Amino acid sequence: MTEKRMEFKTETTQLLDLMIHSLYSHKEIFLRELISNASDAIDKARFESLTDTAISEDGGEGGFKIKISIDKEAGTLSIADNGIGMTRDEAITELGTIAHSGTKEFIEALKESKGKESPELIGQFGVGFYSTFLVADTVTVLSRKAGADSKSGIKWESTADGSFSIDDIEKETKGTEIILHIKEDEKGYLDDYEVRGLVKKYSDFIEHPIAMDVEKEVDSKEAEGKEAEGEKVKVTEEETLNSQKALWLKSKSEIEPSEYNEFYKHISHDYTDPSDTIHYNVEGTSEFTSLLFVPATRPVDILYKEYQMGLTLYVKRVKILEHCEKLLPQYLRFLKGVVDSSDLPLNVSREMLQNNSQVDVIKNSITKKALGRFKELKDKEYDRYVKFYKEYGRLLKEGLHFDFERREAITDLLLFASTKTEGDSLRSFEQYVGDMGEGQEEIFYITATTIEEAKNSPYLEVFNEKGLEVLILLDDIDDMIMGGVEFKGKKLKSVIKGDLNVDKEETEEKKELEEKFKGLIGSVAETLKENIGGVRVSSRLKDSPCCLVPDEGAMDPNMERMLKSMGQDIPEHKKTLEINATHPLLEKMAALQEADAESELLKEYTEVLYDQALLLEGSKPKDSTAFVNRVAKIMAGSAVEPS
Ligand code: ADP
């Protein structure tokens, strides 16, 4: 067979035109596409060599290699491999058609974008080889199938004019060489510095060496292998451009901890070793490898919107995207690392990852794996886990809200200070529930800004007296999130909110007291009706005279203060004033009320009582001046009962 001219399919021609247009500013991707094809071809040859003895298992002399050559005079850049190669038929079918289904729809979509840049559309198709026409006006492919003894090969050539030629040739070496006749205004790609940069940027971790002949100036004597100091001469040396270190593809047992650490520092720009490494691969319907790191300390900007989360996505060792946020749930955004997928198309774009089921599979797997690893740390290396938790516990809690499916797993990972912990030690739900006394149905918690503040809170009086443990929650999001949490069927209950019924006996007693203080409760409620939602006898208080309690579903005072300080409008919610029926002050007020339901003094006392409740919840009195004057008056004894 000799030279033959053939037409591209119409679709291919259309696609070529459109693609050249829309990928205009992403031309440089041509090199990574060709390198990736070459690498695939080598992988195939290596694979075939397992069963076909005619194919060398190591690529023959010099080993498997991708070789880039620049010929400035001829204006060509070529990429050669010693991989599987193509037969004449294969070249015609593989390089002359676009095999993807949905090509028509794709062309329509491209047309619609009217030549606007639309790499995200291109991203949905492996345009691969055709991207060469972004920078070349003529592309020549020389190929010889691996395994064939004769030197017969083929030459495929096209100028992207709707047709290509195919011819039989003699080819010395096995494999494929793609020769790009670089366009006049793209000559920058004939610069070895430029090429080296592109290889580093996109293909550094390609497993096979990517070599290039570079001219170097050396001493003439040095060039001859003698001691230096001669004239300068130019020599050509073969340089390997990529580090080839696809660390994540090595088996775990072959990797030194220091290698992991160096790699982490390289990708994260961190100076410190990571505190943990998770490395695993998945085979089967979905195939990918994932290498994840937990930074030793949490990034300072992690709670800000500007924080760039995400993993680096590789597809078959080709770097595709950095900061790929779709591979992780938000609450694991502290993880750094890489994912290398065998399933995603090489030209996958950020937009395309949006609703991609493969990506969801990876994300789910990583989430499960990471949570599993944290659990393992908690169970087996508790001290190390506590360190981890202090950095990332706040973030894990976000998952309670956003990852409903894994709520239980996340709940299990949480740790807290409590009224029973000393210093900075922490307790888990497991420990709390294990130590719960009989009849306790709920897990009690208090939100506060410091452990100190929580431990001194009047809301804890009855709990302390009864020896009931209360968890101390210090994170800003606790109030929003923890209310709905359950552990082993035990609900969480804020000691600050809602009515408390610690035990049955007490409930009975409370009913009697409510009856006894009925008059006072009515008067106080009337005086403070602008400020409070109601008055009741407290089950919380033992020492303090009173406190303010939000309803069960309401926001807790810490949260309310925080949001107010951020200038947010908080819907008005009137709290309940709880009174301590065993406190002498209340006895006195009840007596005042009985003597004279309209007593001015009782009203003064009521106002002070309310201000005290405000102070106890951490707020300011309604009117500081009025409060101080009232207290001063009472202290000076001038407010004695009128005779
Ligand atoms: P893709 O790589 O996504 O299949 P391409 O357009 O890049 O799409 O390549 C089309 C086909 O051409 C490949 O699937 C392969 O069969 C063949 N091919 C391309 N480059 C080479 C090469 N260097 N060696 C052998 N075959 C190749």
GROMACS .gro file of C-alpha atoms in nm, residues 204-591:
model
  388
  204ASP     CA    1   0.635   1.601   3.650
  205PHE     CA    2   0.493   1.285   3.804
  206ILE     CA    3   0.469   1.088   3.482
  207GLU     CA    4   0.623   0.757   3.568
  208HIS     CA    5   0.836   0.724   3.255
  209PRO     CA    6   1.131   0.950   3.192
  210ILE     CA    7   1.063   1.247   2.967
  211ALA     CA    8   1.398   1.326   2.810
  212MET     CA    9   1.517   1.612   2.592
  213ASP     CA   10   1.845   1.685   2.419
  214VAL     CA   11   1.975   2.016   2.539
  215GLU     CA   12   2.274   2.208   2.421
  216LYS     CA   13   2.516   2.307   2.690
  217GLU     CA   14   2.829   2.517   2.688
  218VAL     CA   15   3.116   2.338   2.857
  219ASP     CA   16   3.488   2.358   2.867
  220SER     CA   17   3.641   2.180   2.573
  221LYS     CA   18   3.870   1.986   2.800
  222GLU     CA   19   3.589   1.895   3.030
  223ALA     CA   20   3.401   1.769   2.726
  224GLU     CA   21   3.691   1.542   2.654
  225GLY     CA   22   3.696   1.421   3.008
  226LYS     CA   23   4.009   1.610   3.112
  227GLU     CA   24   4.072   1.870   3.377
  228ALA     CA   25   3.906   2.201   3.292
  229GLU     CA   26   4.026   2.537   3.152
  230GLY     CA   27   3.999   2.506   2.779
  231GLU     CA   28   3.781   2.681   2.526
  232LYS     CA   29   3.406   2.684   2.557
  233VAL     CA   30   3.231   2.439   2.329
  234LYS     CA   31   2.872   2.334   2.278
  235VAL     CA   32   2.773   1.978   2.355
  236THR     CA   33   2.438   1.809   2.345
  237GLU     CA   34   2.324   1.626   2.652
  238GLU     CA   35   2.015   1.430   2.722
  239GLU     CA   36   1.832   1.566   3.021
  240THR     CA   37   1.542   1.406   3.204
  241LEU     CA   38   1.286   1.677   3.262
  242ASN     CA   39   1.045   1.513   3.503
  243SER     CA   40   1.111   1.392   3.853
  244GLN     CA   41   0.902   1.078   3.774
  245LYS     CA   42   0.815   1.057   4.137
  246ALA     CA   43   0.456   0.951   4.140
  247LEU     CA   44   0.499   0.883   4.507
  248TRP     CA   45   0.135   0.794   4.554
  249LEU     CA   46   0.166   0.509   4.305
  250LYS     CA   47   0.442   0.336   4.494
  251SER     CA   48   0.334   0.079   4.744
  252LYS     CA   49   0.319   0.201   5.101
  253SER     CA   50   0.582  -0.040   5.221
  254GLU     CA   51   0.834   0.104   4.977
  255ILE     CA   52   0.793   0.461   5.092
  256GLU     CA   53   1.007   0.614   5.364
  257PRO     CA   54   0.832   0.849   5.607
  258SER     CA   55   1.076   1.118   5.496
  259GLU     CA   56   0.957   1.079   5.137
  260TYR     CA   57   0.599   1.135   5.243
  261ASN     CA   58   0.704   1.438   5.443
  262GLU     CA   59   0.903   1.592   5.160
  263PHE     CA   60   0.622   1.537   4.920
  264TYR     CA   61   0.375   1.696   5.162
  265LYS     CA   62   0.595   2.002   5.198
  266HIS     CA   63   0.627   2.024   4.824
  267ILE     CA   64   0.252   2.031   4.765
  268SER     CA   65   0.147   2.228   5.070
  269HIS     CA   66   0.427   2.483   5.095
  270ASP     CA   67   0.429   2.400   5.465
  271TYR     CA   68   0.757   2.389   5.657
  272THR     CA   69   0.646   2.137   5.915
  273ASP     CA   70   0.597   1.764   5.872
  274PRO     CA   71   0.234   1.655   5.853
  275SER     CA   72   0.083   1.502   6.164
  276ASP     CA   73  -0.071   1.214   5.972
  277THR     CA   74  -0.065   1.052   5.630
  278ILE     CA   75  -0.342   0.854   5.466
  279HIS     CA   76  -0.242   0.665   5.154
  280TYR     CA   77  -0.462   0.413   4.979
  281ASN     CA   78  -0.591   0.303   4.644
  282VAL     CA   79  -0.922   0.175   4.520
  283GLU     CA   80  -0.973  -0.075   4.243
  284GLY     CA   81  -1.285  -0.207   4.077
  285THR     CA   82  -1.564  -0.002   3.926
  286SER     CA   83  -1.383   0.313   4.026
  287GLU     CA   84  -1.005   0.327   4.021
  288PHE     CA   85  -0.803   0.589   4.195
  289THR     CA   86  -0.521   0.644   4.437
  290SER     CA   87  -0.531   0.897   4.712
  291LEU     CA   88  -0.251   1.038   4.922
  292LEU     CA   89  -0.375   1.267   5.198
  293PHE     CA   90  -0.201   1.461   5.470
  294VAL     CA   91  -0.317   1.620   5.792
  295PRO     CA   92  -0.114   1.938   5.853
  296ALA     CA   93   0.033   1.948   6.203
  297THR     CA   94  -0.143   2.272   6.283
  298ARG     CA   95  -0.459   2.404   6.136
  299PRO     CA   96  -0.403   2.665   5.864
  300VAL     CA   97  -0.457   3.011   6.012
  301ASP     CA   98  -0.705   3.116   5.748
  302ILE     CA   99  -0.911   2.798   5.750
  303LEU     CA  100  -1.220   2.966   5.894
  304TYR     CA  101  -1.216   3.240   5.633
  305LYS     CA  102  -1.397   3.240   5.307
  306GLU     CA  103  -1.075   3.303   5.116
  307TYR     CA  104  -0.922   2.975   5.234
  308GLN     CA  105  -0.837   2.765   4.932
  309MET     CA  106  -0.930   2.411   5.009
  310GLY     CA  107  -0.896   2.104   4.796
  311LEU     CA  108  -0.673   1.832   4.669
  312THR     CA  109  -0.461   1.819   4.358
  313LEU     CA  110  -0.630   1.610   4.094
  314TYR     CA  111  -0.426   1.392   3.863
  315VAL     CA  112  -0.566   1.179   3.588
  316LYS     CA  113  -0.332   0.894   3.511
  317ARG     CA  114  -0.038   1.080   3.657
  318VAL     CA  115  -0.110   1.397   3.465
  319LYS     CA  116  -0.177   1.694   3.685
  320ILE     CA  117  -0.517   1.834   3.599
  321LEU     CA  118  -0.630   2.074   3.870
  322GLU     CA  119  -0.502   2.217   4.192
  323HIS     CA  120  -0.729   2.301   4.484
  324CYS     CA  121  -0.996   2.072   4.357
  325GLU     CA  122  -1.258   2.133   4.623
  326LYS     CA  123  -1.508   1.879   4.492
  327LEU     CA  124  -1.300   1.589   4.616
  328LEU     CA  125  -1.357   1.673   4.983
  329PRO     CA  126  -1.647   1.775   5.200
  330GLN     CA  127  -1.605   2.126   5.342
  331TYR     CA  128  -1.555   2.002   5.695
  332LEU     CA  129  -1.246   1.807   5.589
  333ARG     CA  130  -1.099   2.108   5.413
  334PHE     CA  131  -0.788   2.089   5.627
  335LEU     CA  132  -0.670   1.780   5.436
  336LYS     CA  133  -0.402   1.829   5.172
  337GLY     CA  134  -0.290   1.586   4.910
  338VAL     CA  135  -0.347   1.432   4.571
  339VAL     CA  136  -0.598   1.211   4.402
  340ASP     CA  137  -0.497   1.025   4.089
  341SER     CA  138  -0.795   0.892   3.898
  342SER     CA  139  -0.791   0.639   3.618
  343ASP     CA  140  -1.153   0.702   3.524
  344LEU     CA  141  -1.182   1.074   3.462
  345PRO     CA  142  -1.106   1.214   3.118
  346LEU     CA  143  -0.775   1.389   3.090
  347ASN     CA  144  -0.931   1.715   2.989
  348VAL     CA  145  -1.167   1.725   3.284
  349SER     CA  146  -1.238   2.080   3.393
  350ARG     CA  147  -1.342   2.234   3.722
  351GLU     CA  148  -1.692   2.296   3.591
  352MET     CA  149  -1.725   1.941   3.482
  353LEU     CA  150  -1.646   1.809   3.828
  354GLN     CA  151  -1.957   1.981   3.956
  355ASN     CA  152  -2.198   1.697   3.900
  356ASN     CA  153  -1.974   1.410   3.820
  357SER     CA  154  -2.061   1.074   3.968
  358GLN     CA  155  -1.697   0.955   3.957
  359VAL     CA  156  -1.600   1.256   4.161
  360ASP     CA  157  -1.875   1.181   4.411
  361VAL     CA  158  -1.748   0.826   4.444
  362ILE     CA  159  -1.398   0.955   4.519
  363LYS     CA  160  -1.525   1.216   4.763
  364ASN     CA  161  -1.733   0.961   4.951
  365SER     CA  162  -1.447   0.720   4.968
  366ILE     CA  163  -1.204   0.981   5.097
  367THR     CA  164  -1.453   1.100   5.357
  368LYS     CA  165  -1.511   0.749   5.482
  369LYS     CA  166  -1.143   0.669   5.485
  370ALA     CA  167  -1.046   0.987   5.667
  371LEU     CA  168  -1.316   0.952   5.933
  372GLY     CA  169  -1.215   0.589   5.975
  373ARG     CA  170  -0.854   0.691   6.024
  374PHE     CA  171  -0.948   0.953   6.285
  375LYS     CA  172  -1.150   0.693   6.471
  376GLU     CA  173  -0.857   0.456   6.462
  377LEU     CA  174  -0.632   0.724   6.607
  378LYS     CA  175  -0.886   0.794   6.880
  379ASP     CA  176  -0.908   0.427   6.972
  380LYS     CA  177  -0.543   0.337   6.943
  381GLU     CA  178  -0.337   0.653   6.990
  382TYR     CA  179  -0.552   0.868   7.210
  383ASP     CA  180  -0.289   1.130   7.299
  384ARG     CA  181  -0.211   1.185   6.936
  385TYR     CA  182  -0.581   1.205   6.863
  386VAL     CA  183  -0.635   1.471   7.130
  387LYS     CA  184  -0.369   1.685   6.962
  388PHE     CA  185  -0.540   1.635   6.629
  389TYR     CA  186  -0.879   1.710   6.782
  390LYS     CA  187  -0.766   2.036   6.934
  391GLU     CA  188  -0.669   2.154   6.586
  392TYR     CA  189  -0.962   2.019   6.388
  393GLY     CA  190  -1.250   1.938   6.622
  394ARG     CA  191  -1.419   2.266   6.541
  395LEU     CA  192  -1.418   2.172   6.172
  396LEU     CA  193  -1.541   1.817   6.227
  397LYS     CA  194  -1.843   1.963   6.406
  398GLU     CA  195  -1.947   2.134   6.084
  399GLY     CA  196  -1.995   1.787   5.946
  400LEU     CA  197  -2.270   1.718   6.201
  401HIS     CA  198  -2.472   1.980   6.023
  402PHE     CA  199  -2.372   1.924   5.664
  403ASP     CA  200  -2.308   1.552   5.640
  404PHE     CA  201  -2.619   1.405   5.785
  405GLU     CA  202  -2.536   1.056   5.669
  406ARG     CA  203  -2.219   1.047   5.871
  407ARG     CA  204  -2.355   1.219   6.175
  408GLU     CA  205  -2.308   0.915   6.392
  409ALA     CA  206  -1.949   0.860   6.286
  410ILE     CA  207  -1.864   1.225   6.345
  411THR     CA  208  -2.046   1.233   6.680
  412ASP     CA  209  -1.827   0.948   6.788
  413LEU     CA  210  -1.517   1.155   6.718
  414LEU     CA  211  -1.608   1.451   6.934
  415LEU     CA  212  -1.434   1.541   7.257
  416PHE     CA  213  -1.528   1.795   7.523
  417ALA     CA  214  -1.420   1.960   7.839
  418SER     CA  215  -1.674   1.894   8.112
  419THR     CA  216  -1.750   1.978   8.471
  420LYS     CA  217  -1.554   1.663   8.551
  421THR     CA  218  -1.237   1.736   8.354
  422GLU     CA  219  -0.928   1.903   8.494
  423GLY     CA  220  -0.686   2.123   8.305
  424ASP     CA  221  -0.712   2.065   7.934
  425SER     CA  222  -0.814   1.701   7.939
  426LEU     CA  223  -1.117   1.603   7.733
  427ARG     CA  224  -1.404   1.355   7.747
  428SER     CA  225  -1.597   1.174   7.476
  429PHE     CA  226  -1.967   1.099   7.455
  430GLU     CA  227  -1.877   0.737   7.510
  431GLN     CA  228  -1.716   0.820   7.843
  432TYR     CA  229  -1.996   1.055   7.943
  433VAL     CA  230  -2.270   0.804   7.872
  434GLY     CA  231  -2.071   0.527   8.036
  435ASP     CA  232  -2.058   0.727   8.358
  436MET     CA  233  -2.420   0.839   8.353
  437GLY     CA  234  -2.619   0.749   8.661
  438GLU     CA  235  -2.942   0.554   8.647
  439GLY     CA  236  -3.242   0.755   8.548
  440GLN     CA  237  -3.041   1.021   8.363
  441GLU     CA  238  -3.197   1.041   8.020
  442GLU     CA  239  -3.012   1.330   7.862
  443ILE     CA  240  -2.659   1.448   7.799
  444PHE     CA  241  -2.628   1.790   7.958
  445TYR     CA  242  -2.417   2.065   7.810
  446ILE     CA  243  -2.344   2.428   7.860
  447THR     CA  244  -2.205   2.669   7.601
  448ALA     CA  245  -1.954   2.927   7.716
  449THR     CA  246  -1.652   3.118   7.595
  450THR     CA  247  -1.413   2.975   7.855
  451ILE     CA  248  -1.409   2.669   8.081
  452GLU     CA  249  -1.380   2.900   8.380
  453GLU     CA  250  -1.691   3.093   8.286
  454ALA     CA  251  -1.885   2.772   8.239
  455LYS     CA  252  -1.776   2.622   8.568
  456ASN     CA  253  -1.889   2.932   8.758
  457SER     CA  254  -2.222   2.953   8.586
  458PRO     CA  255  -2.534   2.968   8.808
  459TYR     CA  256  -2.701   2.742   8.556
  460LEU     CA  257  -2.487   2.456   8.684
  461GLU     CA  258  -2.578   2.483   9.050
  462VAL     CA  259  -2.819   2.192   9.065
  463PHE     CA  260  -2.598   1.977   8.844
  464ASN     CA  261  -2.301   2.032   9.069
  465GLU     CA  262  -2.507   1.957   9.375
  466LYS     CA  263  -2.634   1.633   9.228
  467GLY     CA  264  -2.298   1.539   9.083
  468LEU     CA  265  -2.431   1.536   8.726
  469GLU     CA  266  -2.166   1.586   8.461
  470VAL     CA  267  -2.217   1.872   8.218
  471LEU     CA  268  -2.019   1.900   7.895
  472ILE     CA  269  -1.864   2.239   7.831
  473LEU     CA  270  -1.891   2.350   7.470
  474LEU     CA  271  -1.660   2.630   7.368
  475ASP     CA  272  -1.685   2.653   6.989
  476ASP     CA  273  -1.874   2.933   6.821
  477ILE     CA  274  -2.092   2.693   6.625
  478ASP     CA  275  -2.185   2.466   6.917
  479ASP     CA  276  -2.514   2.626   6.994
  480MET     CA  277  -2.626   2.605   6.635
  481ILE     CA  278  -2.519   2.246   6.590
  482MET     CA  279  -2.521   2.048   6.912
  483GLY     CA  280  -2.888   2.092   6.998
  484GLY     CA  281  -2.994   1.826   6.749
  485VAL     CA  282  -2.721   1.577   6.827
  486GLU     CA  283  -2.785   1.238   6.985
  487PHE     CA  284  -2.549   0.973   7.113
  488LYS     CA  285  -2.674   0.617   7.160
  489GLY     CA  286  -3.030   0.740   7.187
  490LYS     CA  287  -2.946   1.005   7.446
  491LYS     CA  288  -3.039   1.356   7.338
  492LEU     CA  289  -2.829   1.657   7.414
  493LYS     CA  290  -2.986   1.909   7.644
  494SER     CA  291  -2.864   2.259   7.712
  495VAL     CA  292  -2.861   2.341   8.083
  496ILE     CA  293  -2.919   2.702   7.989
  497LYS     CA  294  -3.237   2.649   7.790
  498GLY     CA  295  -3.591   2.534   7.858
  499ASP     CA  296  -3.747   2.391   8.172
  500LEU     CA  297  -3.541   2.138   8.359
  501ASN     CA  298  -3.686   1.830   8.517
  502VAL     CA  299  -3.392   1.658   8.668
  503ASP     CA  300  -3.595   1.398   8.854
  504LYS     CA  301  -3.953   1.308   8.943
  505GLU     CA  302  -3.939   1.388   9.311
  506GLU     CA  303  -3.823   1.734   9.233
  507THR     CA  304  -4.104   1.789   8.986
  508GLU     CA  305  -4.357   1.721   9.261
  509GLU     CA  306  -4.182   1.953   9.499
  510LYS     CA  307  -4.171   2.218   9.232
  511LYS     CA  308  -4.547   2.203   9.185
  512GLU     CA  309  -4.599   2.273   9.554
  513LEU     CA  310  -4.359   2.568   9.546
  514GLU     CA  311  -4.528   2.711   9.237
  515GLU     CA  312  -4.851   2.706   9.435
  516LYS     CA  313  -4.692   2.868   9.740
  517PHE     CA  314  -4.531   3.147   9.535
  518LYS     CA  315  -4.829   3.200   9.310
  519GLY     CA  316  -4.889   3.556   9.432
  520LEU     CA  317  -4.527   3.665   9.397
  521ILE     CA  318  -4.493   3.501   9.057
  522GLY     CA  319  -4.799   3.696   8.936
  523SER     CA  320  -4.665   4.028   9.065
  524VAL     CA  321  -4.315   3.981   8.926
  525ALA     CA  322  -4.455   3.875   8.588
  526GLU     CA  323  -4.674   4.186   8.582
  527THR     CA  324  -4.389   4.425   8.672
  528LEU     CA  325  -4.152   4.274   8.413
  529LYS     CA  326  -4.405   4.195   8.142
  530GLU     CA  327  -4.219   4.412   7.890
  531ASN     CA  328  -3.900   4.216   7.942
  532ILE     CA  329  -3.977   3.854   8.012
  533GLY     CA  330  -4.199   3.581   7.880
  534GLY     CA  331  -4.295   3.441   8.220
  535VAL     CA  332  -4.186   3.346   8.570
  536ARG     CA  333  -4.142   2.999   8.718
  537VAL     CA  334  -3.982   2.824   9.010
  538SER     CA  335  -3.637   2.703   8.910
  539SER     CA  336  -3.503   2.350   8.917
  540ARG     CA  337  -3.157   2.478   8.833
  541LEU     CA  338  -3.075   2.714   9.113
  542LYS     CA  339  -2.940   2.627   9.453
  543ASP     CA  340  -2.747   2.940   9.560
  544SER     CA  341  -2.830   3.221   9.319
  545PRO     CA  342  -3.169   3.393   9.358
  546CYS     CA  343  -3.269   3.390   8.995
  547CYS     CA  344  -3.171   3.334   8.633
  548LEU     CA  345  -3.302   3.393   8.283
  549VAL     CA  346  -3.378   3.093   8.068
  550PRO     CA  347  -3.444   3.090   7.693
  551ASP     CA  348  -3.700   2.847   7.555
  552GLU     CA  349  -3.578   2.512   7.434
  553GLY     CA  350  -3.569   2.609   7.068
  554ALA     CA  351  -3.430   2.958   7.119
  555MET     CA  352  -3.080   3.080   7.060
  556ASP     CA  353  -2.850   3.061   7.357
  557PRO     CA  354  -2.721   3.383   7.513
  558ASN     CA  355  -2.360   3.333   7.398
  559MET     CA  356  -2.467   3.299   7.041
  560GLU     CA  357  -2.705   3.589   7.073
  561ARG     CA  358  -2.433   3.817   7.208
  562MET     CA  359  -2.191   3.707   6.939
  563LEU     CA  360  -2.435   3.776   6.658
  564LYS     CA  361  -2.535   4.110   6.810
  565SER     CA  362  -2.171   4.213   6.832
  566MET     CA  363  -2.144   4.133   6.462
  567GLY     CA  364  -2.426   4.377   6.400
  568GLN     CA  365  -2.691   4.114   6.323
  569ASP     CA  366  -3.055   4.170   6.399
  570ILE     CA  367  -3.173   3.907   6.642
  571PRO     CA  368  -3.546   3.834   6.652
  572GLU     CA  369  -3.678   3.928   6.991
  573HIS     CA  370  -3.730   3.638   7.224
  574LYS     CA  371  -3.857   3.691   7.577
  575LYS     CA  372  -3.690   3.458   7.823
  576THR     CA  373  -3.841   3.304   8.133
  577LEU     CA  374  -3.729   3.437   8.471
  578GLU     CA  375  -3.663   3.147   8.703
  579ILE     CA  376  -3.669   3.214   9.075
  580ASN     CA  377  -3.497   3.018   9.347
  581ALA     CA  378  -3.782   2.941   9.587
  582THR     CA  379  -3.542   2.840   9.862
  583HIS     CA  380  -3.355   3.171   9.861
  584PRO     CA  381  -3.427   3.408  10.156
  585LEU     CA  382  -3.467   3.700   9.916
  586LEU     CA  383  -3.759   3.531   9.750
  587GLU     CA  384  -3.912   3.449  10.086
  588LYS     CA  385  -3.886   3.817  10.172
  589MET     CA  386  -4.038   3.926   9.842
  590ALA     CA  387  -4.324   3.680   9.887
  591ALA     CA  388  -4.395   3.831  10.229
   0.00000   0.00000   0.00000
